[in-house]
Amino acid sequence: MVRIRETAWTPAERTTPDDDLGDRARALAELMRGARTVVLTGAGVSTPSGIPDYRGPDSPARTPMTYQQFVGDADFRRHYWARNHLGWRHMEAARPNGAHRLIADWERRGLVTGVITQNVDLLHLKAGSTRIVDLHGTYAVVVCLECGARRSRWTLHEDLERLNPGFAEHAASRGAIEVAPDADALLSDTSAFRVADCPGCGGVLKPDIVYFGENVPAARVAEAHALVDAADLVVVVGSSLTVRSGYRFVRRAVTSGTPVAVVNRGRTRAHPEAALTLDGDCVQALTLVDAGL
């Protein structure tokens, strides 16, 4: 496997806020030329498409849902599905931005061998990327926790519409709805909402999304590991890497001698280990990188 030497940036230079983004973008383009690059993305790559994140510099404080809450409390599930019934429409309507499109174009040009994404929004797929590991699942599939049956979110939407006629229109009439991450929406009054059960066994339905406190499926992790192991460069785009599910791939790359570059607004968990960092908007930064390829 070809290994790329680390660029001449010293640790102090990597984190200096006054660095020229254009110079660093050209340095990243130089690293990517002729390399097998894997891109690891987080919520920051999708915020320009109107999807909020949990930890961005401008994000309000949010408390993410946990797996234990969802499976252990029927009232919590009702509250979640009522909010999701509104929020998933926003995610479905979202469209890829320039960063998604550039990453897909780089794959077509042979510069990127695959994308590992922590997002559930399907925007890489919509942009045209083909080798994608949806690490945390997607909003588009629902799974039964009893029998394991899977069905599309569109089908469940029709069921929820029949069970809750006029719910969305009533919620909208009470003012603007704030959309939250993970196809959720902030909504207070959900007491009258009726939840749909699995049509096959009557079991509990759950979005096929990895919640906090839940493990990423082993096969998915193995697929991501294989991408990283075959790469010459790992580029993190739009992720603080606060949670281990994404950061583990940076550690795997660094441990095996594969350089890591980071494109993000603000400092990340990977900064001390990165060969190169670009601090800025993902779309702007990747556009500058593309100009140097």
Backbone as CSV, one residue per row, in Angstrom:
resi,resn,N_x,N_y,N_z,CA_x,CA_y,CA_z,C_x,C_y,C_z
1,MET,0.841,-1.202,0.000,0.000,0.000,0.000,0.876,1.251,0.000
2,VAL,0.532,2.185,-0.865,1.285,3.437,-0.918,0.945,4.285,0.293
3,ARG,1.945,4.845,0.938,1.729,5.734,2.066,2.196,7.128,1.700
4,ILE,1.451,8.129,2.118,1.779,9.518,1.817,2.514,10.116,2.992
5,ARG,3.595,10.792,2.723,4.309,11.452,3.809,3.486,12.595,4.367
6,GLU,3.621,12.830,5.647,2.942,13.956,6.281,3.481,15.246,5.697
7,THR,2.602,16.230,5.533,3.026,17.523,5.024,3.896,18.231,6.054
8,ALA,4.435,19.355,5.669,5.402,20.054,6.514,4.778,20.847,7.647
9,TRP,3.445,20.779,7.800,2.812,21.533,8.881,3.275,20.996,10.238
10,THR,3.691,21.865,11.107,4.046,21.468,12.464,2.790,21.447,13.309
11,PRO,2.800,20.797,14.490,1.608,20.780,15.337,1.082,22.170,15.652
12,ALA,1.956,23.124,15.873,1.493,24.478,16.177,0.799,25.095,14.977
13,GLU,1.342,24.836,13.782,0.752,25.411,12.578,-0.632,24.834,12.298
14,ARG,-0.843,23.583,12.688,-2.112,22.928,12.386,-3.287,23.630,13.043
15,THR,-3.093,24.290,14.136,-4.213,24.826,14.895,-4.217,26.347,14.982
16,THR,-3.327,27.005,14.260,-3.295,28.467,14.279,-4.501,29.024,13.555
17,PRO,-5.338,29.851,14.195,-6.586,30.288,13.586,-6.403,31.203,12.384
18,ASP,-5.242,31.844,12.244,-5.045,32.799,11.160,-4.461,32.157,9.903
19,ASP,-4.347,30.847,9.882,-3.816,30.169,8.693,-4.662,30.505,7.471
20,ASP,-4.019,30.545,6.319,-4.732,30.826,5.085,-5.422,29.560,4.597
21,LEU,-6.760,29.611,4.476,-7.524,28.438,4.073,-7.138,27.983,2.672
22,GLY,-6.844,28.946,1.797,-6.461,28.597,0.434,-5.184,27.785,0.384
23,ASP,-4.176,28.166,1.178,-2.923,27.418,1.213,-3.146,26.003,1.716
24,ARG,-3.947,25.878,2.748,-4.209,24.557,3.303,-5.045,23.703,2.349
25,ALA,-5.959,24.343,1.619,-6.744,23.598,0.636,-5.836,23.075,-0.472
26,ARG,-4.886,23.866,-0.900,-3.936,23.393,-1.919,-3.078,22.254,-1.387
27,ALA,-2.722,22.322,-0.105,-1.941,21.239,0.497,-2.756,19.948,0.545
28,LEU,-4.049,20.058,0.843,-4.898,18.867,0.857,-5.065,18.311,-0.553
29,ALA,-5.220,19.197,-1.534,-5.325,18.734,-2.913,-4.062,17.968,-3.313
30,GLU,-2.915,18.436,-2.860,-1.662,17.748,-3.168,-1.633,16.359,-2.535
31,LEU,-2.125,16.254,-1.307,-2.195,14.948,-0.652,-3.125,13.996,-1.401
32,MET,-4.233,14.515,-1.916,-5.244,13.668,-2.548,-4.856,13.205,-3.945
33,ARG,-4.023,13.959,-4.639,-3.667,13.580,-6.009,-2.935,12.244,-6.014
34,GLY,-3.477,11.293,-6.731,-2.865,9.985,-6.846,-3.076,9.083,-5.645
35,ALA,-3.874,9.515,-4.679,-4.099,8.725,-3.469,-5.485,8.094,-3.485
36,ARG,-5.604,7.024,-2.729,-6.919,6.417,-2.492,-7.462,7.054,-1.215
37,THR,-8.427,7.936,-1.381,-8.926,8.729,-0.261,-10.280,8.238,0.197
38,VAL,-10.426,8.058,1.511,-11.724,7.764,2.118,-12.179,9.010,2.865
39,VAL,-13.432,9.377,2.689,-13.987,10.566,3.334,-14.906,10.124,4.463
40,LEU,-14.685,10.681,5.651,-15.516,10.415,6.829,-16.276,11.696,7.151
41,THR,-17.607,11.663,7.057,-18.376,12.890,7.210,-19.258,12.872,8.455
42,GLY,-19.545,14.084,8.941,-20.443,14.280,10.069,-21.461,15.354,9.757
43,ALA,-22.172,15.790,10.770,-23.304,16.694,10.581,-22.931,18.005,9.905
44,GLY,-21.682,18.458,10.097,-21.272,19.732,9.518,-21.316,19.777,8.010
45,VAL,-21.267,18.608,7.350,-21.334,18.606,5.898,-22.764,18.842,5.418
46,SER,-23.751,18.615,6.294,-25.156,18.738,5.896,-25.840,19.998,6.399
47,THR,-25.206,20.737,7.302,-25.859,21.958,7.783,-26.134,22.969,6.669
48,PRO,-25.281,23.079,5.626,-25.636,23.990,4.535,-26.878,23.566,3.764
49,SER,-27.307,22.313,3.944,-28.539,21.829,3.308,-29.756,22.042,4.197
50,GLY,-29.555,22.700,5.344,-30.675,23.010,6.232,-30.947,21.979,7.299
51,ILE,-30.039,21.029,7.478,-30.213,20.009,8.515,-29.349,20.398,9.710
52,PRO,-29.927,20.634,10.873,-29.154,21.092,12.031,-28.274,19.988,12.595
53,ASP,-27.287,20.370,13.402,-26.441,19.379,14.047,-26.512,19.541,15.556
54,TYR,-25.857,18.632,16.247,-25.866,18.650,17.715,-24.754,19.497,18.304
55,ARG,-23.595,19.544,17.616,-22.416,20.088,18.280,-21.712,21.185,17.511
56,GLY,-22.307,21.735,16.460,-21.657,22.793,15.714,-21.494,24.044,16.555
57,PRO,-20.594,24.953,16.116,-20.336,26.169,16.889,-21.578,27.008,17.155
58,ASP,-22.551,26.957,16.242,-23.749,27.783,16.383,-24.982,26.979,16.805
59,SER,-24.796,25.722,17.173,-25.932,24.873,17.494,-26.426,25.127,18.913
60,PRO,-27.757,25.180,19.099,-28.289,25.291,20.459,-28.067,23.991,21.218
61,ALA,-28.121,24.067,22.527,-27.955,22.859,23.337,-29.126,21.909,23.078
62,ARG,-28.816,20.652,22.787,-29.858,19.664,22.534,-29.526,18.394,23.312
63,THR,-30.551,17.667,23.691,-30.362,16.390,24.375,-30.797,15.277,23.434
64,PRO,-29.843,14.520,22.876,-30.220,13.468,21.924,-30.949,12.331,22.610
65,MET,-31.819,11.683,21.856,-32.562,10.553,22.354,-31.643,9.360,22.577
66,THR,-31.926,8.558,23.578,-31.145,7.355,23.824,-31.957,6.114,23.471
67,TYR,-31.258,5.034,23.223,-31.910,3.768,22.917,-32.754,3.292,24.097
68,GLN,-32.226,3.466,25.311,-32.935,3.026,26.509,-34.264,3.765,26.676
69,GLN,-34.276,5.063,26.375,-35.517,5.837,26.451,-36.546,5.309,25.454
70,PHE,-36.092,5.055,24.237,-37.028,4.646,23.187,-37.655,3.295,23.486
71,VAL,-36.855,2.310,23.862,-37.398,0.962,24.060,-38.104,0.801,25.401
72,GLY,-37.797,1.659,26.375,-38.310,1.450,27.719,-39.519,2.264,28.114
73,ASP,-39.977,3.177,27.251,-41.042,4.088,27.656,-42.004,4.324,26.496
74,ALA,-43.233,3.799,26.611,-44.233,3.933,25.544,-44.603,5.385,25.306
75,ASP,-44.657,6.189,26.381,-44.966,7.606,26.222,-43.868,8.315,25.448
76,PHE,-42.634,7.937,25.719,-41.520,8.550,25.007,-41.577,8.194,23.527
77,ARG,-41.917,6.912,23.221,-42.021,6.506,21.816,-43.120,7.284,21.098
78,ARG,-44.261,7.466,21.774,-45.346,8.239,21.164,-44.880,9.660,20.870
79,HIS,-44.207,10.261,21.848,-43.711,11.627,21.688,-42.712,11.687,20.530
80,TYR,-41.846,10.671,20.449,-40.854,10.656,19.371,-41.525,10.529,18.004
81,TRP,-42.442,9.562,17.848,-43.045,9.347,16.533,-43.894,10.539,16.100
82,ALA,-44.511,11.220,17.060,-45.263,12.430,16.697,-44.328,13.480,16.121
83,ARG,-43.195,13.672,16.760,-42.227,14.657,16.274,-41.592,14.208,14.965
84,ASN,-41.281,12.909,14.877,-40.672,12.390,13.666,-41.620,12.491,12.473
85,HIS,-42.923,12.351,12.750,-43.924,12.446,11.688,-43.844,13.793,10.979
86,LEU,-43.382,14.800,11.696,-43.190,16.117,11.094,-41.757,16.297,10.600
87,GLY,-40.779,15.899,11.432,-39.386,16.181,11.114,-38.834,15.402,9.942
88,TRP,-39.307,14.173,9.716,-38.731,13.381,8.633,-39.026,13.990,7.264
89,ARG,-40.127,14.723,7.164,-40.471,15.366,5.886,-39.415,16.397,5.515
90,HIS,-38.920,17.110,6.532,-37.888,18.118,6.278,-36.614,17.435,5.773
91,MET,-36.244,16.327,6.395,-35.038,15.622,5.970,-35.211,15.042,4.576
92,GLU,-36.384,14.502,4.282,-36.651,13.950,2.960,-36.584,15.033,1.883
93,ALA,-37.004,16.253,2.236,-37.003,17.346,1.257,-35.623,17.976,1.073
94,ALA,-34.691,17.721,1.992,-33.362,18.332,1.917,-32.627,17.849,0.673
95,ARG,-31.801,18.711,0.126,-31.055,18.394,-1.080,-29.557,18.551,-0.841
96,PRO,-28.744,17.782,-1.555,-27.293,17.865,-1.362,-26.768,19.266,-1.633
97,ASN,-25.730,19.636,-0.905,-25.076,20.921,-1.155,-23.773,20.686,-1.915
98,GLY,-23.014,21.754,-2.092,-21.793,21.661,-2.879,-20.787,20.666,-2.344
99,ALA,-20.718,20.508,-1.035,-19.769,19.552,-0.454,-20.134,18.122,-0.828
100,HIS,-21.420,17.776,-0.699,-21.853,16.433,-1.100,-21.560,16.182,-2.577
101,ARG,-21.853,17.174,-3.393,-21.672,16.998,-4.843,-20.199,16.857,-5.211
102,LEU,-19.331,17.605,-4.543,-17.903,17.483,-4.831,-17.383,16.109,-4.435
103,ILE,-17.792,15.614,-3.269,-17.335,14.291,-2.826,-17.785,13.216,-3.813
104,ALA,-19.024,13.326,-4.304,-19.522,12.367,-5.296,-18.735,12.481,-6.600
105,ASP,-18.421,13.703,-7.002,-17.647,13.911,-8.231,-16.238,13.348,-8.084
106,TRP,-15.644,13.496,-6.911,-14.307,12.938,-6.684,-14.323,11.411,-6.776
107,GLU,-15.408,10.807,-6.341,-15.514,9.352,-6.497,-15.569,8.982,-7.967
108,ARG,-16.350,9.717,-8.753,-16.450,9.441,-10.186,-15.093,9.603,-10.875
109,ARG,-14.289,10.525,-10.364,-12.965,10.799,-10.955,-11.878,9.878,-10.406
110,GLY,-12.242,8.981,-9.498,-11.281,8.035,-8.975,-10.419,8.557,-7.844
111,LEU,-10.765,9.726,-7.299,-9.997,10.311,-6.201,-10.452,9.793,-4.843
112,VAL,-11.739,9.472,-4.728,-12.326,8.977,-3.476,-12.796,7.550,-3.692
113,THR,-12.403,6.668,-2.779,-12.793,5.258,-2.912,-14.049,4.918,-2.126
114,GLY,-14.464,5.796,-1.208,-15.674,5.541,-0.452,-15.934,6.607,0.583
115,VAL,-17.179,6.623,1.079,-17.604,7.583,2.096,-18.134,6.824,3.301
116,ILE,-17.642,7.179,4.461,-18.211,6.694,5.729,-18.926,7.889,6.345
117,THR,-20.220,7.799,6.502,-20.946,8.950,7.032,-21.638,8.616,8.347
118,GLN,-21.565,9.573,9.270,-22.276,9.455,10.541,-23.681,10.034,10.435
119,ASN,-24.021,10.584,9.270,-25.321,11.217,9.065,-26.355,10.190,8.620
120,VAL,-27.618,10.493,8.888,-28.707,9.583,8.512,-29.566,10.183,7.394
121,ASP,-29.070,11.237,6.742,-29.905,12.048,5.857,-29.916,11.622,4.392
122,LEU,-29.113,10.644,3.998,-29.056,10.128,2.625,-28.551,11.147,1.598
123,LEU,-27.975,12.248,2.041,-27.576,13.291,1.090,-26.390,12.873,0.223
124,HIS,-25.522,12.012,0.730,-24.445,11.510,-0.135,-25.016,10.668,-1.263
125,LEU,-26.008,9.836,-0.944,-26.663,9.023,-1.967,-27.363,9.916,-2.983
126,LYS,-28.078,10.919,-2.505,-28.783,11.831,-3.402,-27.811,12.595,-4.300
127,ALA,-26.584,12.821,-3.803,-25.589,13.564,-4.587,-24.921,12.696,-5.640
128,GLY,-25.042,11.365,-5.511,-24.459,10.478,-6.505,-23.318,9.614,-6.038
129,SER,-22.935,9.691,-4.751,-21.924,8.767,-4.233,-22.478,7.352,-4.273
130,THR,-21.615,6.373,-4.537,-22.086,4.990,-4.656,-21.512,4.071,-3.585
131,ARG,-20.290,4.310,-3.136,-19.702,3.476,-2.078,-19.877,4.222,-0.764
132,ILE,-20.946,3.926,-0.060,-21.296,4.653,1.158,-21.517,3.666,2.290
133,VAL,-20.910,3.933,3.432,-21.230,3.204,4.649,-22.038,4.148,5.533
134,ASP,-23.337,3.880,5.659,-24.210,4.689,6.522,-24.036,4.188,7.950
135,LEU,-23.043,4.717,8.625,-22.616,4.178,9.914,-23.762,4.101,10.917
136,HIS,-24.588,5.137,10.959,-25.678,5.197,11.938,-27.036,4.899,11.324
137,GLY,-27.054,4.288,10.131,-28.312,3.980,9.476,-28.849,5.186,8.716
138,THR,-30.137,5.115,8.332,-30.780,6.220,7.636,-32.213,6.392,8.130
139,TYR,-32.755,7.568,7.860,-34.131,7.864,8.273,-35.152,7.119,7.421
140,ALA,-34.729,6.543,6.302,-35.666,6.041,5.295,-36.188,4.643,5.569
141,VAL,-35.664,3.966,6.597,-36.063,2.586,6.888,-36.515,2.480,8.336
142,VAL,-37.548,1.675,8.584,-38.062,1.402,9.919,-37.957,-0.098,10.156
143,VAL,-37.568,-0.492,11.372,-37.396,-1.905,11.683,-38.244,-2.285,12.890
144,CYS,-38.790,-3.511,12.886,-39.550,-4.018,14.037,-38.577,-4.639,15.032
145,LEU,-38.663,-4.228,16.279,-37.768,-4.752,17.310,-38.134,-6.160,17.742
146,GLU,-39.298,-6.653,17.345,-39.719,-8.005,17.717,-39.359,-9.025,16.643
147,CYS,-39.845,-8.814,15.423,-39.646,-9.817,14.366,-38.551,-9.442,13.379
148,GLY,-38.041,-8.204,13.458,-36.963,-7.787,12.575,-37.409,-7.333,11.202
149,ALA,-38.713,-7.318,10.931,-39.205,-6.894,9.624,-38.828,-5.443,9.362
150,ARG,-38.493,-5.160,8.122,-38.096,-3.805,7.734,-39.102,-3.253,6.736
151,ARG,-39.381,-1.976,6.844,-40.288,-1.329,5.894,-39.834,0.097,5.685
152,SER,-40.294,0.696,4.605,-39.845,2.044,4.278,-40.553,3.079,5.148
153,ARG,-39.888,4.187,5.358,-40.493,5.280,6.130,-41.670,5.887,5.377
154,TRP,-41.669,5.797,4.076,-42.789,6.316,3.293,-44.062,5.507,3.592
155,THR,-43.920,4.180,3.685,-45.075,3.331,3.998,-45.598,3.633,5.394
156,LEU,-44.693,3.766,6.363,-45.119,4.097,7.720,-45.808,5.460,7.749
157,HIS,-45.332,6.376,6.946,-45.954,7.704,6.898,-47.428,7.597,6.536
158,GLU,-47.739,6.744,5.567,-49.136,6.570,5.161,-49.968,6.013,6.314
159,ASP,-49.398,5.071,7.064,-50.110,4.504,8.215,-50.364,5.568,9.281
160,LEU,-49.342,6.370,9.568,-49.488,7.406,10.594,-50.469,8.495,10.160
161,GLU,-50.517,8.762,8.884,-51.487,9.734,8.374,-52.913,9.243,8.608
162,ARG,-53.130,7.946,8.358,-54.474,7.390,8.564,-54.852,7.383,10.045
163,LEU,-53.883,7.098,10.902,-54.148,7.052,12.335,-54.305,8.442,12.952
164,ASN,-53.702,9.449,12.310,-53.674,10.805,12.886,-54.072,11.840,11.838
165,PRO,-55.306,11.770,11.340,-55.727,12.706,10.287,-55.660,14.149,10.769
166,GLY,-55.036,14.983,9.942,-54.971,16.407,10.249,-53.924,16.794,11.276
167,PHE,-53.135,15.839,11.790,-52.173,16.155,12.849,-51.126,17.152,12.379
168,ALA,-50.546,16.907,11.205,-49.493,17.793,10.703,-50.023,19.194,10.456
169,GLU,-51.222,19.279,9.883,-51.800,20.589,9.591,-52.104,21.340,10.888
170,HIS,-52.584,20.625,11.890,-52.883,21.263,13.175,-51.607,21.780,13.833
171,ALA,-50.532,20.967,13.785,-49.268,21.391,14.383,-48.721,22.619,13.668
172,ALA,-48.819,22.634,12.339,-48.314,23.766,11.568,-49.118,25.036,11.844
173,SER,-50.401,24.881,12.124,-51.247,26.056,12.359,-50.909,26.775,13.662
174,ARG,-50.148,26.102,14.531,-49.817,26.689,15.832,-48.483,27.417,15.814
175,GLY,-47.913,27.556,14.635,-46.669,28.315,14.510,-45.575,27.502,13.862
176,ALA,-44.416,28.127,13.662,-43.295,27.475,12.995,-42.804,26.279,13.811
177,ILE,-42.453,25.232,13.105,-41.950,24.009,13.732,-40.435,23.993,13.599
178,GLU,-39.737,23.864,14.719,-38.280,23.802,14.693,-37.843,22.372,14.461
179,VAL,-37.079,22.177,13.399,-36.601,20.841,13.069,-35.329,20.566,13.855
180,ALA,-35.228,19.357,14.395,-34.063,18.935,15.156,-33.316,17.857,14.371
181,PRO,-32.097,17.485,14.804,-31.341,16.452,14.094,-32.043,15.101,14.108
182,ASP,-31.566,14.213,13.243,-32.037,12.822,13.194,-33.507,12.711,12.807
183,ALA,-33.969,13.562,11.890,-35.339,13.515,11.374,-36.367,13.758,12.463
184,ASP,-36.015,14.546,13.450,-36.879,14.863,14.574,-37.376,16.298,14.414
185,ALA,-38.362,16.661,15.230,-38.840,18.038,15.276,-39.228,18.346,16.712
186,LEU,-39.102,19.611,17.093,-39.423,19.992,18.456,-40.904,20.320,18.538
187,LEU,-41.606,19.573,19.380,-43.050,19.702,19.478,-43.444,19.332,20.900
188,SER,-44.309,20.131,21.508,-44.633,19.901,22.919,-45.862,19.019,23.118
189,ASP,-46.939,19.270,22.378,-48.199,18.563,22.621,-48.332,17.358,21.700
190,THR,-48.087,16.174,22.228,-48.187,14.948,21.425,-49.100,13.913,22.088
191,SER,-49.862,14.320,23.084,-50.634,13.364,23.892,-51.689,12.613,23.089
192,ALA,-52.197,13.214,22.009,-53.259,12.557,21.244,-52.740,11.740,20.068
193,PHE,-51.441,11.719,19.883,-50.880,11.037,18.716,-50.986,9.527,18.868
194,ARG,-51.349,8.838,17.791,-51.468,7.381,17.799,-50.291,6.771,17.041
195,VAL,-49.621,5.811,17.675,-48.428,5.178,17.119,-48.811,3.921,16.346
196,ALA,-48.146,3.677,15.232,-48.377,2.462,14.448,-47.445,1.354,14.920
197,ASP,-47.978,0.148,15.065,-47.179,-1.020,15.415,-46.842,-1.812,14.162
198,CYS,-45.972,-2.801,14.313,-45.605,-3.662,13.198,-46.850,-4.356,12.654
199,PRO,-47.148,-4.260,11.362,-48.354,-4.893,10.815,-48.272,-6.415,10.812
200,GLY,-47.042,-6.947,10.939,-46.894,-8.389,10.917,-47.065,-9.050,12.272
201,CYS,-46.450,-8.466,13.328,-46.482,-9.125,14.638,-46.978,-8.221,15.758
202,GLY,-47.256,-6.958,15.451,-47.720,-6.033,16.472,-46.614,-5.507,17.354
203,GLY,-45.348,-5.738,16.950,-44.203,-5.302,17.745,-43.915,-3.816,17.610
204,VAL,-42.924,-3.372,18.375,-42.519,-1.968,18.399,-41.686,-1.636,17.165
205,LEU,-42.049,-0.558,16.503,-41.298,-0.089,15.343,-40.302,0.980,15.774
206,LYS,-39.118,0.932,15.185,-38.049,1.880,15.503,-37.376,2.308,14.203
207,PRO,-37.024,3.577,14.056,-36.238,3.974,12.880,-34.935,3.180,12.840
208,ASP,-34.491,2.816,11.657,-33.242,2.063,11.532,-32.060,3.021,11.663
209,ILE,-32.005,3.659,12.836,-30.979,4.642,13.160,-30.329,4.201,14.470
210,VAL,-29.008,4.290,14.535,-28.301,3.934,15.759,-28.448,5.069,16.760
211,TYR,-29.145,4.805,17.845,-29.347,5.820,18.881,-28.155,5.858,19.828
212,PHE,-28.084,6.930,20.604,-27.077,6.997,21.656,-27.324,5.859,22.643
213,GLY,-26.256,5.137,22.984,-26.387,3.991,23.862,-26.595,2.686,23.123
214,GLU,-26.631,2.735,21.808,-26.827,1.550,20.974,-25.560,1.323,20.150
215,ASN,-25.208,0.064,19.889,-24.000,-0.252,19.140,-24.241,-0.205,17.635
216,VAL,-23.238,0.267,16.897,-23.277,0.185,15.443,-23.154,-1.284,15.055
217,PRO,-23.980,-1.778,14.125,-23.889,-3.188,13.715,-22.468,-3.567,13.294
218,ALA,-22.038,-4.751,13.716,-20.658,-5.186,13.480,-20.306,-5.240,11.997
219,ALA,-21.237,-5.671,11.159,-20.955,-5.763,9.727,-20.688,-4.394,9.125
220,ARG,-21.400,-3.388,9.624,-21.213,-2.018,9.142,-19.834,-1.491,9.535
221,VAL,-19.431,-1.774,10.778,-18.109,-1.362,11.243,-17.025,-2.049,10.420
222,ALA,-17.209,-3.330,10.137,-16.226,-4.080,9.363,-16.079,-3.512,7.954
223,GLU,-17.185,-3.110,7.344,-17.128,-2.519,6.007,-16.356,-1.194,6.035
224,ALA,-16.593,-0.404,7.068,-15.870,0.866,7.196,-14.389,0.621,7.454
225,HIS,-14.076,-0.364,8.298,-12.675,-0.706,8.549,-11.972,-1.103,7.255
226,ALA,-12.657,-1.860,6.417,-12.054,-2.298,5.158,-11.735,-1.108,4.260
227,LEU,-12.617,-0.129,4.229,-12.347,1.075,3.440,-11.110,1.799,3.963
228,VAL,-11.048,1.977,5.282,-9.910,2.682,5.882,-8.614,1.928,5.656
229,ASP,-8.645,0.609,5.798,-7.435,-0.197,5.655,-6.874,-0.152,4.237
230,ALA,-7.744,0.064,3.257,-7.300,0.102,1.862,-6.966,1.517,1.395
231,ALA,-7.095,2.504,2.279,-6.912,3.902,1.893,-5.473,4.374,2.084
232,ASP,-5.098,5.394,1.315,-3.835,6.096,1.496,-4.013,7.367,2.311
233,LEU,-5.267,7.806,2.431,-5.566,9.065,3.125,-7.005,9.021,3.617
234,VAL,-7.232,9.498,4.828,-8.588,9.645,5.366,-8.839,11.136,5.578
235,VAL,-9.930,11.643,5.006,-10.285,13.052,5.140,-11.591,13.151,5.920
236,VAL,-11.534,13.778,7.076,-12.719,14.010,7.905,-13.352,15.327,7.468
237,VAL,-14.645,15.314,7.199,-15.343,16.518,6.751,-16.561,16.768,7.627
238,GLY,-16.555,17.873,8.364,-17.745,18.304,9.088,-18.089,17.463,10.293
239,SER,-17.099,17.001,11.045,-17.381,16.217,12.250,-16.426,16.600,13.367
240,SER,-16.981,16.784,14.559,-16.149,17.043,15.730,-15.526,15.758,16.261
241,LEU,-16.064,14.603,15.813,-15.593,13.282,16.223,-15.691,13.086,17.738
242,THR,-16.695,13.702,18.333,-16.871,13.592,19.781,-17.201,12.171,20.198
243,VAL,-18.027,11.484,19.399,-18.416,10.121,19.761,-17.454,9.112,19.139
244,ARG,-17.267,8.016,19.829,-16.288,7.016,19.411,-16.652,6.342,18.100
245,SER,-17.931,6.254,17.769,-18.333,5.518,16.571,-17.675,6.063,15.310
246,GLY,-17.370,7.359,15.272,-16.655,7.924,14.138,-15.161,8.030,14.382
247,TYR,-14.793,8.400,15.588,-13.389,8.627,15.917,-12.557,7.351,15.797
248,ARG,-13.164,6.185,15.973,-12.419,4.922,15.905,-11.702,4.761,14.568
249,PHE,-12.263,5.326,13.489,-11.654,5.164,12.173,-10.432,6.072,12.009
250,VAL,-10.455,7.207,12.668,-9.259,8.048,12.707,-8.145,7.317,13.447
251,ARG,-8.488,6.737,14.595,-7.486,6.009,15.367,-6.927,4.833,14.563
252,ARG,-7.786,4.146,13.839,-7.330,3.006,13.043,-6.358,3.467,11.948
253,ALA,-6.698,4.578,11.300,-5.824,5.103,10.255,-4.472,5.529,10.827
254,VAL,-4.501,6.313,11.889,-3.267,6.829,12.472,-2.384,5.695,12.963
255,THR,-2.983,4.701,13.590,-2.221,3.573,14.125,-1.504,2.797,13.031
256,SER,-2.124,2.724,11.849,-1.521,1.982,10.742,-0.631,2.849,9.859
257,GLY,-0.486,4.126,10.210,0.395,5.005,9.457,-0.262,5.741,8.305
258,THR,-1.587,5.679,8.211,-2.310,6.398,7.158,-2.608,7.821,7.622
259,PRO,-2.190,8.841,6.862,-2.425,10.211,7.299,-3.898,10.588,7.298
260,VAL,-4.237,11.511,8.173,-5.610,11.997,8.324,-5.608,13.514,8.144
261,ALA,-6.554,14.007,7.358,-6.770,15.450,7.215,-8.169,15.769,7.729
262,VAL,-8.356,16.965,8.269,-9.631,17.352,8.855,-10.101,18.662,8.244
263,VAL,-11.360,18.673,7.785,-12.016,19.889,7.293,-13.230,20.116,8.181
264,ASN,-13.205,21.180,8.986,-14.286,21.375,9.950,-14.258,22.806,10.469
265,ARG,-15.414,23.287,10.893,-15.479,24.573,11.578,-15.180,24.338,13.056
266,GLY,-13.999,24.693,13.482,-13.626,24.515,14.870,-12.782,23.274,15.092
267,ARG,-12.232,23.188,16.270,-11.337,22.107,16.638,-12.101,20.789,16.810
268,THR,-11.432,19.688,16.484,-12.026,18.364,16.602,-11.158,17.469,17.483
269,ARG,-11.695,16.326,17.801,-10.961,15.349,18.610,-9.731,14.830,17.873
270,ALA,-9.737,14.924,16.539,-8.637,14.385,15.734,-7.533,15.398,15.475
271,HIS,-7.708,16.638,15.883,-6.708,17.661,15.567,-5.287,17.284,16.002
272,PRO,-5.079,16.758,17.203,-3.709,16.448,17.606,-3.036,15.382,16.739
273,GLU,-3.830,14.564,16.052,-3.283,13.460,15.261,-3.280,13.749,13.764
274,ALA,-3.886,14.856,13.344,-4.065,15.120,11.920,-2.785,15.633,11.272
275,ALA,-2.569,15.193,10.044,-1.448,15.698,9.263,-1.729,17.108,8.752
276,LEU,-3.003,17.432,8.627,-3.390,18.725,8.076,-4.810,19.050,8.518
277,THR,-5.075,20.290,8.880,-6.428,20.703,9.243,-6.821,21.954,8.479
278,LEU,-8.094,22.020,8.081,-8.664,23.191,7.430,-9.843,23.646,8.269
279,ASP,-9.774,24.838,8.814,-10.830,25.361,9.672,-11.714,26.289,8.854
280,GLY,-12.939,25.838,8.577,-13.839,26.678,7.797,-15.066,25.936,7.341
281,ASP,-15.902,26.623,6.605,-17.119,26.050,6.037,-16.763,24.921,5.083
282,CYS,-17.467,23.812,5.169,-17.138,22.635,4.368,-17.254,22.899,2.865
283,VAL,-18.319,23.571,2.460,-18.514,23.828,1.033,-17.388,24.709,0.497
284,GLN,-17.081,25.777,1.204,-16.014,26.672,0.769,-14.674,25.952,0.723
285,ALA,-14.369,25.208,1.783,-13.076,24.543,1.855,-12.917,23.492,0.764
286,LEU,-13.956,22.660,0.551,-13.837,21.618,-0.464,-13.814,22.200,-1.872
287,THR,-14.476,23.329,-2.066,-14.415,24.003,-3.365,-12.992,24.460,-3.668
288,LEU,-12.313,24.963,-2.639,-10.922,25.374,-2.807,-10.021,24.155,-3.054
289,VAL,-10.292,23.067,-2.364,-9.522,21.839,-2.600,-9.700,21.379,-4.042
290,ASP,-10.946,21.386,-4.509,-11.241,20.923,-5.865,-10.494,21.747,-6.916
291,ALA,-10.339,23.038,-6.646,-9.639,23.894,-7.596,-8.177,23.499,-7.741
292,GLY,-7.633,22.827,-6.742,-6.229,22.421,-6.793,-6.005,21.005,-7.280
293,LEU,-7.088,20.270,-7.541,-6.940,18.878,-7.980,-6.712,18.770,-9.487
